[in-house]
mmCIF file of N, CA and C in Angstrom:
data_model
loop_
_atom_site.group_PDB
_atom_site.id
_atom_site.type_symbol
_atom_site.label_atom_id
_atom_site.label_comp_id
_atom_site.label_asym_id
_atom_site.label_seq_id
_atom_site.Cartn_x
_atom_site.Cartn_y
_atom_site.Cartn_z
ATOM 1 N N MET A 665 16.420 -6.848 -3.478
ATOM 2 C CA MET A 665 15.344 -5.985 -3.067
ATOM 3 C C MET A 665 15.805 -4.535 -3.181
ATOM 4 N N ILE A 666 14.973 -3.690 -3.724
ATOM 5 C CA ILE A 666 15.275 -2.274 -3.907
ATOM 6 C C ILE A 666 14.565 -1.473 -2.823
ATOM 7 N N GLU A 667 15.304 -0.672 -2.086
ATOM 8 C CA GLU A 667 14.724 0.239 -1.109
ATOM 9 C C GLU A 667 14.621 1.620 -1.752
ATOM 10 N N ILE A 668 13.495 2.285 -1.588
ATOM 11 C CA ILE A 668 13.289 3.607 -2.171
ATOM 12 C C ILE A 668 13.324 4.649 -1.058
ATOM 13 N N TYR A 669 14.141 5.678 -1.263
ATOM 14 C CA TYR A 669 14.265 6.759 -0.298
ATOM 15 C C TYR A 669 13.892 8.073 -0.963
ATOM 16 N N LEU A 670 13.396 8.996 -0.163
ATOM 17 C CA LEU A 670 12.972 10.308 -0.646
ATOM 18 C C LEU A 670 13.792 11.392 0.043
ATOM 19 N N GLY A 671 13.557 12.630 -0.351
ATOM 20 C CA GLY A 671 14.240 13.763 0.251
ATOM 21 C C GLY A 671 15.425 14.206 -0.586
ATOM 22 N N THR A 672 15.913 15.390 -0.295
ATOM 23 C CA THR A 672 17.005 15.957 -1.085
ATOM 24 C C THR A 672 18.298 15.174 -0.927
ATOM 25 N N THR A 673 18.473 14.498 0.217
ATOM 26 C CA THR A 673 19.678 13.691 0.417
ATOM 27 C C THR A 673 19.354 12.194 0.484
ATOM 28 N N CYS A 674 18.173 11.831 0.017
ATOM 29 C CA CYS A 674 17.739 10.414 -0.025
ATOM 30 C C CYS A 674 17.885 9.725 1.330
ATOM 31 N N ASP A 675 17.438 10.395 2.394
ATOM 32 C CA ASP A 675 17.561 9.828 3.733
ATOM 33 C C ASP A 675 16.214 9.499 4.375
ATOM 34 N N ILE A 676 15.117 9.699 3.642
ATOM 35 C CA ILE A 676 13.782 9.445 4.175
ATOM 36 C C ILE A 676 13.211 8.201 3.498
ATOM 37 N N PRO A 677 13.031 7.107 4.248
ATOM 38 C CA PRO A 677 12.451 5.906 3.630
ATOM 39 C C PRO A 677 11.021 6.185 3.173
ATOM 40 N N SER A 678 10.669 5.701 2.006
ATOM 41 C CA SER A 678 9.322 5.920 1.492
ATOM 42 C C SER A 678 8.337 5.042 2.254
ATOM 43 N N ASP A 679 7.134 5.559 2.451
ATOM 44 C CA ASP A 679 6.062 4.813 3.098
ATOM 45 C C ASP A 679 4.824 4.962 2.243
ATOM 46 N N PHE A 680 4.615 4.001 1.356
ATOM 47 C CA PHE A 680 3.512 4.084 0.413
ATOM 48 C C PHE A 680 2.158 3.964 1.098
ATOM 49 N N CYS A 681 2.133 3.496 2.336
ATOM 50 C CA CYS A 681 0.868 3.360 3.058
ATOM 51 C C CYS A 681 0.449 4.666 3.741
ATOM 52 N N ASN A 682 1.326 5.666 3.762
ATOM 53 C CA ASN A 682 0.987 6.956 4.371
ATOM 54 C C ASN A 682 -0.256 7.587 3.766
ATOM 55 N N THR A 683 -0.487 7.368 2.491
ATOM 56 C CA THR A 683 -1.630 7.992 1.815
ATOM 57 C C THR A 683 -2.898 7.151 1.917
ATOM 58 N N ASN A 684 -2.850 6.053 2.666
ATOM 59 C CA ASN A 684 -3.998 5.153 2.836
ATOM 60 C C ASN A 684 -4.613 4.751 1.499
ATOM 61 N N PRO A 685 -3.847 4.075 0.631
ATOM 62 C CA PRO A 685 -4.362 3.735 -0.695
ATOM 63 C C PRO A 685 -5.436 2.649 -0.687
ATOM 64 N N CYS A 686 -5.541 1.889 0.398
ATOM 65 C CA CYS A 686 -6.521 0.801 0.476
ATOM 66 C C CYS A 686 -7.843 1.357 1.003
ATOM 67 N N ILE A 687 -8.917 1.107 0.267
ATOM 68 C CA ILE A 687 -10.216 1.641 0.675
ATOM 69 C C ILE A 687 -11.105 0.514 1.193
ATOM 70 N N ASN A 688 -12.302 0.864 1.609
ATOM 71 C CA ASN A 688 -13.296 -0.090 2.119
ATOM 72 C C ASN A 688 -12.768 -0.919 3.284
ATOM 73 N N GLY A 689 -11.986 -0.288 4.164
ATOM 74 C CA GLY A 689 -11.511 -0.952 5.373
ATOM 75 C C GLY A 689 -10.295 -1.834 5.203
ATOM 76 N N GLY A 690 -9.650 -1.775 4.042
ATOM 77 C CA GLY A 690 -8.467 -2.603 3.798
ATOM 78 C C GLY A 690 -7.268 -2.125 4.599
ATOM 79 N N THR A 691 -6.323 -3.022 4.825
ATOM 80 C CA THR A 691 -5.111 -2.721 5.569
ATOM 81 C C THR A 691 -3.915 -2.734 4.619
ATOM 82 N N CYS A 692 -3.138 -1.658 4.650
ATOM 83 C CA CYS A 692 -1.983 -1.507 3.771
ATOM 84 C C CYS A 692 -0.716 -2.016 4.453
ATOM 85 N N SER A 693 0.120 -2.713 3.684
ATOM 86 C CA SER A 693 1.426 -3.167 4.160
ATOM 87 C C SER A 693 2.474 -2.851 3.106
ATOM 88 N N ASN A 694 3.552 -2.167 3.523
ATOM 89 C CA ASN A 694 4.673 -1.903 2.623
ATOM 90 C C ASN A 694 5.421 -3.200 2.374
ATOM 91 N N LEU A 695 5.774 -3.457 1.130
ATOM 92 C CA LEU A 695 6.516 -4.664 0.786
ATOM 93 C C LEU A 695 8.022 -4.447 0.822
ATOM 94 N N GLY A 696 8.465 -3.198 0.958
ATOM 95 C CA GLY A 696 9.887 -2.919 1.043
ATOM 96 C C GLY A 696 10.596 -2.918 -0.290
ATOM 97 N N ASN A 697 9.870 -3.060 -1.378
ATOM 98 C CA ASN A 697 10.487 -3.079 -2.705
ATOM 99 C C ASN A 697 9.915 -1.975 -3.585
ATOM 100 N N GLY A 698 9.419 -0.924 -2.941
ATOM 101 C CA GLY A 698 8.832 0.178 -3.691
ATOM 102 C C GLY A 698 7.378 -0.034 -4.014
ATOM 103 N N SER A 699 6.740 -0.986 -3.350
ATOM 104 C CA SER A 699 5.317 -1.222 -3.592
ATOM 105 C C SER A 699 4.627 -1.591 -2.281
ATOM 106 N N PHE A 700 3.338 -1.835 -2.363
ATOM 107 C CA PHE A 700 2.548 -2.165 -1.184
ATOM 108 C C PHE A 700 1.498 -3.198 -1.570
ATOM 109 N N ILE A 701 0.847 -3.757 -0.567
ATOM 110 C CA ILE A 701 -0.242 -4.700 -0.795
ATOM 111 C C ILE A 701 -1.376 -4.352 0.165
ATOM 112 N N CYS A 702 -2.601 -4.537 -0.292
ATOM 113 C CA CYS A 702 -3.772 -4.292 0.536
ATOM 114 C C CYS A 702 -4.376 -5.621 0.975
ATOM 115 N N ALA A 703 -4.647 -5.757 2.268
ATOM 116 C CA ALA A 703 -5.364 -6.921 2.789
ATOM 117 C C ALA A 703 -6.834 -6.526 2.867
ATOM 118 N N CYS A 704 -7.670 -7.245 2.147
ATOM 119 C CA CYS A 704 -9.086 -6.901 2.026
ATOM 120 C C CYS A 704 -9.920 -7.512 3.142
ATOM 121 N N LEU A 705 -10.978 -6.805 3.508
ATOM 122 C CA LEU A 705 -11.990 -7.378 4.373
ATOM 123 C C LEU A 705 -12.859 -8.311 3.541
ATOM 124 N N GLN A 706 -13.635 -9.131 4.206
ATOM 125 C CA GLN A 706 -14.533 -10.051 3.506
ATOM 126 C C GLN A 706 -15.450 -9.261 2.575
ATOM 127 N N ASP A 707 -15.769 -9.810 1.440
ATOM 128 C CA ASP A 707 -16.662 -9.237 0.423
ATOM 129 C C ASP A 707 -16.011 -8.184 -0.461
ATOM 130 N N PHE A 708 -14.713 -7.919 -0.314
ATOM 131 C CA PHE A 708 -14.039 -6.946 -1.161
ATOM 132 C C PHE A 708 -12.818 -7.585 -1.810
ATOM 133 N N THR A 709 -12.421 -7.033 -2.968
ATOM 134 C CA THR A 709 -11.264 -7.552 -3.693
ATOM 135 C C THR A 709 -10.659 -6.438 -4.540
ATOM 136 N N GLY A 710 -9.537 -6.703 -5.180
ATOM 137 C CA GLY A 710 -8.879 -5.745 -6.067
ATOM 138 C C GLY A 710 -7.639 -5.150 -5.429
ATOM 139 N N HIS A 711 -6.770 -4.570 -6.261
ATOM 140 C CA HIS A 711 -5.499 -4.027 -5.780
ATOM 141 C C HIS A 711 -5.716 -2.948 -4.723
ATOM 142 N N TYR A 712 -6.679 -2.070 -4.938
ATOM 143 C CA TYR A 712 -6.975 -1.012 -3.974
ATOM 144 C C TYR A 712 -8.263 -1.303 -3.214
ATOM 145 N N ILE A 713 -8.773 -2.522 -3.332
ATOM 146 C CA ILE A 713 -9.992 -2.970 -2.668
ATOM 147 C C ILE A 713 -11.189 -2.143 -3.122
ATOM 148 N N LYS A 714 -11.286 -1.887 -4.404
ATOM 149 C CA LYS A 714 -12.384 -1.108 -4.970
ATOM 150 C C LYS A 714 -13.545 -1.981 -5.417
ATOM 151 N N LEU A 715 -13.327 -3.293 -5.536
ATOM 152 C CA LEU A 715 -14.343 -4.175 -6.097
ATOM 153 C C LEU A 715 -15.077 -4.921 -4.995
ATOM 154 N N THR A 716 -16.376 -5.111 -5.191
ATOM 155 C CA THR A 716 -17.206 -5.835 -4.237
ATOM 156 C C THR A 716 -17.645 -7.146 -4.852
ATOM 157 N N TYR A 717 -17.539 -8.225 -4.085
ATOM 158 C CA TYR A 717 -18.075 -9.508 -4.546
ATOM 159 C C TYR A 717 -19.590 -9.417 -4.571
ATOM 160 N N ILE A 718 -20.204 -10.029 -5.577
ATOM 161 C CA ILE A 718 -21.673 -10.028 -5.682
ATOM 162 C C ILE A 718 -22.179 -11.421 -5.396
#
């Protein structure tokens, strides 16, 4: 597993969920490997929860 750190001395752990990338009420979770996942509410789908089920 790769941990990503930021800052001039690489001492700040990255938090990809800080920018709230999940839309339409989705919940963001850091995976700890330099990426994140969005948990969608019912009727929504997609990596950033941009798609609606019809």
